[in-house]
mmCIF file of C-alpha atoms in Angstrom:
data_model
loop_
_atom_site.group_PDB
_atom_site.id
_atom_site.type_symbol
_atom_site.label_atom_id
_atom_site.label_comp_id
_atom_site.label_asym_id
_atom_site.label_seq_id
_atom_site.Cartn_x
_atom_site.Cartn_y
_atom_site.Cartn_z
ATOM 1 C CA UNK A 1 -37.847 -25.188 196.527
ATOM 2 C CA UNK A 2 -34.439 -26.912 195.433
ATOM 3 C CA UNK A 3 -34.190 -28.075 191.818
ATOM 4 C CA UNK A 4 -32.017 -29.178 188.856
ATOM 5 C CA UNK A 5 -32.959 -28.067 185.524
ATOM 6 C CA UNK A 6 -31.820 -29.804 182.768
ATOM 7 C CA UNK A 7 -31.604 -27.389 179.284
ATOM 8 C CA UNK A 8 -32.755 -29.661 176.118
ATOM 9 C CA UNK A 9 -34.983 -32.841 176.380
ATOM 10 C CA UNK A 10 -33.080 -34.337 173.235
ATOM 11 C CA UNK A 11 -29.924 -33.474 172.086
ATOM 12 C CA UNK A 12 -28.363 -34.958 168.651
ATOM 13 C CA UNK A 13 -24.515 -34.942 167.946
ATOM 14 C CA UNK A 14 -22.835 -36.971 165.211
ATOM 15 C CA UNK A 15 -20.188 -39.399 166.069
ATOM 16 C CA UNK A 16 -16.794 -37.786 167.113
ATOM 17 C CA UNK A 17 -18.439 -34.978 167.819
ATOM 18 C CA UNK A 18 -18.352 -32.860 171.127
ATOM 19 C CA UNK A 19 -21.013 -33.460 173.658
ATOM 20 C CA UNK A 20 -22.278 -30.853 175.953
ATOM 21 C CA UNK A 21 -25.534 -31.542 177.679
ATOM 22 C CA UNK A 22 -26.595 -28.625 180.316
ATOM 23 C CA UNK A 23 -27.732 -29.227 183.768
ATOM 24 C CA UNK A 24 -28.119 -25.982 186.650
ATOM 25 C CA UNK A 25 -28.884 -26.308 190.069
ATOM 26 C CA UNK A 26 -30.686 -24.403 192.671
ATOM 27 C CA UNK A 27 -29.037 -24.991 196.012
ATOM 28 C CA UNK A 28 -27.486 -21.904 197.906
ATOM 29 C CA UNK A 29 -25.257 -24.113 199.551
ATOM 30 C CA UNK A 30 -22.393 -26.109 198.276
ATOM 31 C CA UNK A 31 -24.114 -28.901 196.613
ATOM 32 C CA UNK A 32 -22.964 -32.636 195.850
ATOM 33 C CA UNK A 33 -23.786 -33.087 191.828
ATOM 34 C CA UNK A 34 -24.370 -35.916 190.235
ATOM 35 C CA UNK A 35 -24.760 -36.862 186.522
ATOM 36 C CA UNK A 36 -26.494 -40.537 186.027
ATOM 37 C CA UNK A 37 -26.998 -42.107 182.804
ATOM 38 C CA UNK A 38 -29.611 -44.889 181.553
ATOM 39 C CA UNK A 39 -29.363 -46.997 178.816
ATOM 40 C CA UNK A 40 -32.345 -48.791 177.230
ATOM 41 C CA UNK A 41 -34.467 -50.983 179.169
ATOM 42 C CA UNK A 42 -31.977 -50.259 182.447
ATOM 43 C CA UNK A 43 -31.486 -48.232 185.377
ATOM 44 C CA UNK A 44 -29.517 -45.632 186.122
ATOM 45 C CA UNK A 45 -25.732 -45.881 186.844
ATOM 46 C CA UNK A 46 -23.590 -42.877 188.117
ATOM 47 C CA UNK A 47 -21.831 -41.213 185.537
ATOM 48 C CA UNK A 48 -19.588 -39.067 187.859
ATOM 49 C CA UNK A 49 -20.068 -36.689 190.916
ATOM 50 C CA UNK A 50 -18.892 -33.455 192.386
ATOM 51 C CA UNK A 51 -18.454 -33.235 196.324
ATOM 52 C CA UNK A 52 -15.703 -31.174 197.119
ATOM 53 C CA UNK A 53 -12.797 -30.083 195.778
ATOM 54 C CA UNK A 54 -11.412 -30.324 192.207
ATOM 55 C CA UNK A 55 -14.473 -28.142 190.291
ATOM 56 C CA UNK A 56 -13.457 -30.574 186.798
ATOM 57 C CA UNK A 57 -14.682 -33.871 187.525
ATOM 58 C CA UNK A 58 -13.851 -37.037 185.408
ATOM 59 C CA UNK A 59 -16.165 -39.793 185.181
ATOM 60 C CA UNK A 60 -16.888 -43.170 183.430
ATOM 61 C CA UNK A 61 -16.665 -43.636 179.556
ATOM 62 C CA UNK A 62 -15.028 -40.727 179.054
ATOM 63 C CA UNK A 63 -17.187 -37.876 180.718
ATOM 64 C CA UNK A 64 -16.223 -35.132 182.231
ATOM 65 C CA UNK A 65 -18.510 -32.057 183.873
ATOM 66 C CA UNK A 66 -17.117 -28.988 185.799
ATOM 67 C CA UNK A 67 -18.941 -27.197 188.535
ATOM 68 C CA UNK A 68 -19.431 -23.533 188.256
ATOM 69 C CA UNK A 69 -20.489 -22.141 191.465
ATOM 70 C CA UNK A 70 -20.739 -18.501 189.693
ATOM 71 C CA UNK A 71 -23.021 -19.767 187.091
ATOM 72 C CA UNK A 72 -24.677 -22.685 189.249
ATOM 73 C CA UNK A 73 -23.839 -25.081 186.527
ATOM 74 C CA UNK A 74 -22.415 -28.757 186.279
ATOM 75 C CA UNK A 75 -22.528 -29.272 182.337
ATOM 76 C CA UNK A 76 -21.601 -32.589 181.523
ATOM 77 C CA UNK A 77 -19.447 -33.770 178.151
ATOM 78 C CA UNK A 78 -16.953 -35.213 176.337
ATOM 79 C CA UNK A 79 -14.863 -34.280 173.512
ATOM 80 C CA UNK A 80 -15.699 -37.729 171.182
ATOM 81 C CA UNK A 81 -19.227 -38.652 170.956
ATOM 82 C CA UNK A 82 -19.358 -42.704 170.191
ATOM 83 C CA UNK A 83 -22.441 -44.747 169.275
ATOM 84 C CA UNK A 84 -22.541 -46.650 172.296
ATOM 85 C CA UNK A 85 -23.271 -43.112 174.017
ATOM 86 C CA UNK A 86 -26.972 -43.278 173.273
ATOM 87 C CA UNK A 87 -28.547 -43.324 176.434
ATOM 88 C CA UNK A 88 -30.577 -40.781 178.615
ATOM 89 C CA UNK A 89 -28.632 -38.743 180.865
ATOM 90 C CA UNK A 90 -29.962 -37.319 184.683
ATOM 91 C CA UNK A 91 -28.415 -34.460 186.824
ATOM 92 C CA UNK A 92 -29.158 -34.544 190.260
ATOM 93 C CA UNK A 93 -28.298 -32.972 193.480
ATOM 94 C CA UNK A 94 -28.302 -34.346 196.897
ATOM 95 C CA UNK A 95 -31.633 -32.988 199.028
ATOM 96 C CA UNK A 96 -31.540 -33.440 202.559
ATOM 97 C CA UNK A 97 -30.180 -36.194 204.855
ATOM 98 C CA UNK A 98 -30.634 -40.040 203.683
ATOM 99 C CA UNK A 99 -29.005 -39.132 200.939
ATOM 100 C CA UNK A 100 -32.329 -38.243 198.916
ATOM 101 C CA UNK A 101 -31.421 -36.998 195.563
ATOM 102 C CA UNK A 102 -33.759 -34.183 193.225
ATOM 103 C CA UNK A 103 -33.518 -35.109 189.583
ATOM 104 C CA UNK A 104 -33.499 -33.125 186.478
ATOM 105 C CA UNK A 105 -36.154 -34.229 183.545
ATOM 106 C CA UNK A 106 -33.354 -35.840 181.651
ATOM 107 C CA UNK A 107 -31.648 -35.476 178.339
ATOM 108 C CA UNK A 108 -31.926 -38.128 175.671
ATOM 109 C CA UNK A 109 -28.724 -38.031 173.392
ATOM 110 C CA UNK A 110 -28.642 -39.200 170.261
ATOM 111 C CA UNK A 111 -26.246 -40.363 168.111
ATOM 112 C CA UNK A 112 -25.780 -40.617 164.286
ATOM 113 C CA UNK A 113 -23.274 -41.821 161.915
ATOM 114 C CA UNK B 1 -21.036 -56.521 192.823
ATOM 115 C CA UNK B 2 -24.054 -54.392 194.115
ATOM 116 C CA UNK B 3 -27.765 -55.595 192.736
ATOM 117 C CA UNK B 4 -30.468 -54.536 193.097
ATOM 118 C CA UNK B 5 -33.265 -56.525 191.754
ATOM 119 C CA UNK B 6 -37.493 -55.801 190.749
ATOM 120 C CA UNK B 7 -39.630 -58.571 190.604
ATOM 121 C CA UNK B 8 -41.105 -57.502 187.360
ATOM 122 C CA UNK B 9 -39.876 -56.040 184.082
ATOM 123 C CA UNK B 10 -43.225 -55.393 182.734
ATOM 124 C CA UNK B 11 -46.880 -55.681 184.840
ATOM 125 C CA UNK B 12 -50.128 -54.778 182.935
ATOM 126 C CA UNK B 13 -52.740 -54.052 186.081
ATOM 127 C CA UNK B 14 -56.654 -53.500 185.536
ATOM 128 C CA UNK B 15 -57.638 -50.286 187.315
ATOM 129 C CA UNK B 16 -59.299 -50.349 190.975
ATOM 130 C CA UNK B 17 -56.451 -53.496 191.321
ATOM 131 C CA UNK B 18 -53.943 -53.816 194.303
ATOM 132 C CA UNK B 19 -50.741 -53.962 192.884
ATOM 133 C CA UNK B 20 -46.962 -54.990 194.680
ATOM 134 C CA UNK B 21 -44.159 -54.242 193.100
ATOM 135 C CA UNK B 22 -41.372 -55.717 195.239
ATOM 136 C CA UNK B 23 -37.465 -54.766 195.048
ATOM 137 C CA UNK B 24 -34.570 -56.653 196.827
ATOM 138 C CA UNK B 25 -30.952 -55.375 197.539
ATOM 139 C CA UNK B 26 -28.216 -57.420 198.341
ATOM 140 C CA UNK B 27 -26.070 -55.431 199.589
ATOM 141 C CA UNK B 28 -27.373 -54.389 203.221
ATOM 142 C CA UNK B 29 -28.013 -51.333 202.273
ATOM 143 C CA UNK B 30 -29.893 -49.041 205.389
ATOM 144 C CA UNK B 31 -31.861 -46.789 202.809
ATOM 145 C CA UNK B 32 -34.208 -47.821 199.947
ATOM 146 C CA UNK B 33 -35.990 -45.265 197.720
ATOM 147 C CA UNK B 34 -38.333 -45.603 195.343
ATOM 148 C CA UNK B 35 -39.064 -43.338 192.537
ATOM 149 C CA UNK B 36 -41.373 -43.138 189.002
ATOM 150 C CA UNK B 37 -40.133 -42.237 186.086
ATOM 151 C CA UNK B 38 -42.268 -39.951 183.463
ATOM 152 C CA UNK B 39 -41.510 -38.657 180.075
ATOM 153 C CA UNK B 40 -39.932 -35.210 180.791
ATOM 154 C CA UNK B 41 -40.032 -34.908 184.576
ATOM 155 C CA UNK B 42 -37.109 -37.187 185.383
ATOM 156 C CA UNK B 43 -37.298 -39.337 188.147
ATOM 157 C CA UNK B 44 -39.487 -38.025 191.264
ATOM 158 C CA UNK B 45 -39.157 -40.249 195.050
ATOM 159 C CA UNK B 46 -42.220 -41.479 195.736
ATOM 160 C CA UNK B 47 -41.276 -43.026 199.353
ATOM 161 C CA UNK B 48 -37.880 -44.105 200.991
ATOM 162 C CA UNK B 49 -37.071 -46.067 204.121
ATOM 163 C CA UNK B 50 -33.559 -45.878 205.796
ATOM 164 C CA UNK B 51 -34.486 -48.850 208.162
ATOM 165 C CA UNK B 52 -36.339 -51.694 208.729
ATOM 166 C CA UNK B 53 -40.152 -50.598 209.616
ATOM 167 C CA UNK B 54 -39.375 -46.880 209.056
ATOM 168 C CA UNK B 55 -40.720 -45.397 206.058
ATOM 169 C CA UNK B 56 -40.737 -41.702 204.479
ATOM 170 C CA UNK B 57 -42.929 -39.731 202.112
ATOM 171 C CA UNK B 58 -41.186 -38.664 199.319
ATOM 172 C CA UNK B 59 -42.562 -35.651 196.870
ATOM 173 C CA UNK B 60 -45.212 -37.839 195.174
ATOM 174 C CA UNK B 61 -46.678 -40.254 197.566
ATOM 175 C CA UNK B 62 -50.313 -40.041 197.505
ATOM 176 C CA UNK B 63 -51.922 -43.078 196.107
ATOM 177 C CA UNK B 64 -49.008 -45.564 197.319
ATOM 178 C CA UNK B 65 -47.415 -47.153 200.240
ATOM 179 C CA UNK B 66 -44.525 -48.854 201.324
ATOM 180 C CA UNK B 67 -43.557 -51.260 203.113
ATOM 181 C CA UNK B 68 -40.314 -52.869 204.744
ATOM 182 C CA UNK B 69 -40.108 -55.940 206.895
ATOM 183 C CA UNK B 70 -37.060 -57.111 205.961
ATOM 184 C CA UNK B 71 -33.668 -55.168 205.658
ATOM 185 C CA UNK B 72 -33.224 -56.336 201.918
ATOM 186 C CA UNK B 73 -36.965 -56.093 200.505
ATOM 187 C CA UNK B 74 -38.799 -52.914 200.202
ATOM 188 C CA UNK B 75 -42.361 -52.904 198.303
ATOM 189 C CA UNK B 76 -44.297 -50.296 197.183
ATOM 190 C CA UNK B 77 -48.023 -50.688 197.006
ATOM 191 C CA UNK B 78 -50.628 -49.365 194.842
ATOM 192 C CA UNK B 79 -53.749 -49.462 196.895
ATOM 193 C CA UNK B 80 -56.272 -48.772 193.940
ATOM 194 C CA UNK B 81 -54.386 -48.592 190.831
ATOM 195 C CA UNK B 82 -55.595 -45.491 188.246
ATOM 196 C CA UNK B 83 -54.824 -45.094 184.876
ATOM 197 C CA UNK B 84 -52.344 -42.250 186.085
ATOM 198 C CA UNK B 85 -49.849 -44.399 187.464
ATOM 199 C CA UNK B 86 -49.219 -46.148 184.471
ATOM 200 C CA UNK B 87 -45.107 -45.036 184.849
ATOM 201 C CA UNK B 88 -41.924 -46.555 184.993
ATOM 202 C CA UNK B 89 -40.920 -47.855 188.448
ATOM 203 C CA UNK B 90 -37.510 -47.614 189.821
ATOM 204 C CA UNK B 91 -36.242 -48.664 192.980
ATOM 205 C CA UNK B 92 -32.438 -47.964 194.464
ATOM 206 C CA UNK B 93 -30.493 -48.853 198.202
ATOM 207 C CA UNK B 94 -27.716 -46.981 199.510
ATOM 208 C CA UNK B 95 -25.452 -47.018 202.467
ATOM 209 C CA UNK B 96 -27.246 -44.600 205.742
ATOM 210 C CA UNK B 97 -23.502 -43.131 205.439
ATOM 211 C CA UNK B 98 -23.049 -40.907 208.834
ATOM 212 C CA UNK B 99 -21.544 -37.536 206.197
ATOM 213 C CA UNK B 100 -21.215 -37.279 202.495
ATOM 214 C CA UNK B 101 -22.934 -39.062 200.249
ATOM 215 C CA UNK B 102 -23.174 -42.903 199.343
ATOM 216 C CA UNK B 103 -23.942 -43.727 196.178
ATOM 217 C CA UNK B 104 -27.342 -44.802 195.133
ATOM 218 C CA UNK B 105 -27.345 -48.084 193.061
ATOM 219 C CA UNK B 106 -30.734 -48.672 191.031
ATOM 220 C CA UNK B 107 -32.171 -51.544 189.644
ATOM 221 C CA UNK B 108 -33.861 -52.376 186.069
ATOM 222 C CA UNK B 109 -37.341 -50.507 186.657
ATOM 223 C CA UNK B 110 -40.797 -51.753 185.892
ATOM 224 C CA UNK B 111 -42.831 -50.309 183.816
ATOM 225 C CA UNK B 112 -46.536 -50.478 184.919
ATOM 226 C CA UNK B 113 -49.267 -50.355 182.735
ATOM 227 C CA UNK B 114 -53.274 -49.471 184.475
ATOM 228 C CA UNK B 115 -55.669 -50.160 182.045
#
């Protein structure tokens, strides 16, 4: 069965530090990627995504994940961790048709002065 | 701007009760999921619809329903609430999209409490 496994429940950085949280994927087939993030007491809101094409993707707030078909990984970071970062962060992959998405178990990220 | 919108932030249910928990999108949006949230297993899709009166099971949709009578409003139903679907609650919409993928837009959850 397809899934997206997400290494590390809780990562911790301090600020300005580099952020790498993992994410691999099962599919066979060229997946779509996605990485969401929540913040407190919200829902999620798309981070960035990989379709086709360009393997380094570039997303909101200053993320950035690449897609590595030989490893089946789409790591997610970004080189200056900020405060405002804080948040829980999903990979998922697209399942199916109606665009139906499988979700990883999430990373929290923390971060501290 | 998309929004998507749950009727309640927090709901505190007695177990055996029916419980609604309705979601509007205003958007026209063809497809509307929704999914529970648990510590450590992400999000999982409990049912989805991708039109009016059509409804899907998702991975986890024993103990609920669904249902859509309106293009904007799906609600998901609790039949007999148990104390193990105390969960967050998350609905999204999308585009139907005829290739690719359209972007799933979520609301604000609510988190259920069966006591």
């Amino acid at each position: 069965a397809q899934s997206v496994t997400q290494l590390g429940s809780h990562v911790s950085v301090s600020e300005g530090a580099l952020v790498l949280l993992r994410c691999n994927y099962s599919s066979s087939v060229p997946p779509y990627l996605f990485w969401y993030v929540q913040y407190p007491n919200q829902g999620l809101q798309l981070l960035l995504k990989y379709t086709t094409g360009a393997t380094l993707v570039k997303g909101i707030n200053g993320f950035e994940a690449e897609f590595k078909k030989s490893e089946t990984s789409f790591h997610l970071t970004k080189p200056s961790a900020h405060m405002s970062d804080a948040a829980e962060y999903f990979c998922a992959e697209l399942s199916g048709g109606y665009n139906k998405l499988i979700f990883g178990a999430g990373t929290r990220l923390a971060v501290h002065p | 701007d998309v929004k998507v919108t749950q009727s309640s932030r927090y709901l505190v249910k007695r177990t055996g009760e029916k419980v609604f928990l309705e979601c509007v999108q205003d958007m026209d949006h063809e497809n509307m999921f929704w999914y529970r949230q648990d510590p450590g297993l992400g999000l999982r899709l409990i049912y989805f619809s991708y039109d009016v009166k059509m409804k899907e099971k998702g991975d986890i949709p024993e103990g609920y329903s669904v249902s859509r009578e309106k293009k904007e409003r799906f609600s998901l139903i609790l039949e007999s609430a148990s104390t193990n679907q105390t969960s967050m609650y998350l609905c999204a919409s999308s585009y139907l999209g005829t290739s690719g993928y359209n972007e799933q837009f979520f609301g604000p959850g609510t988190r259920l409490t069966v006591l």
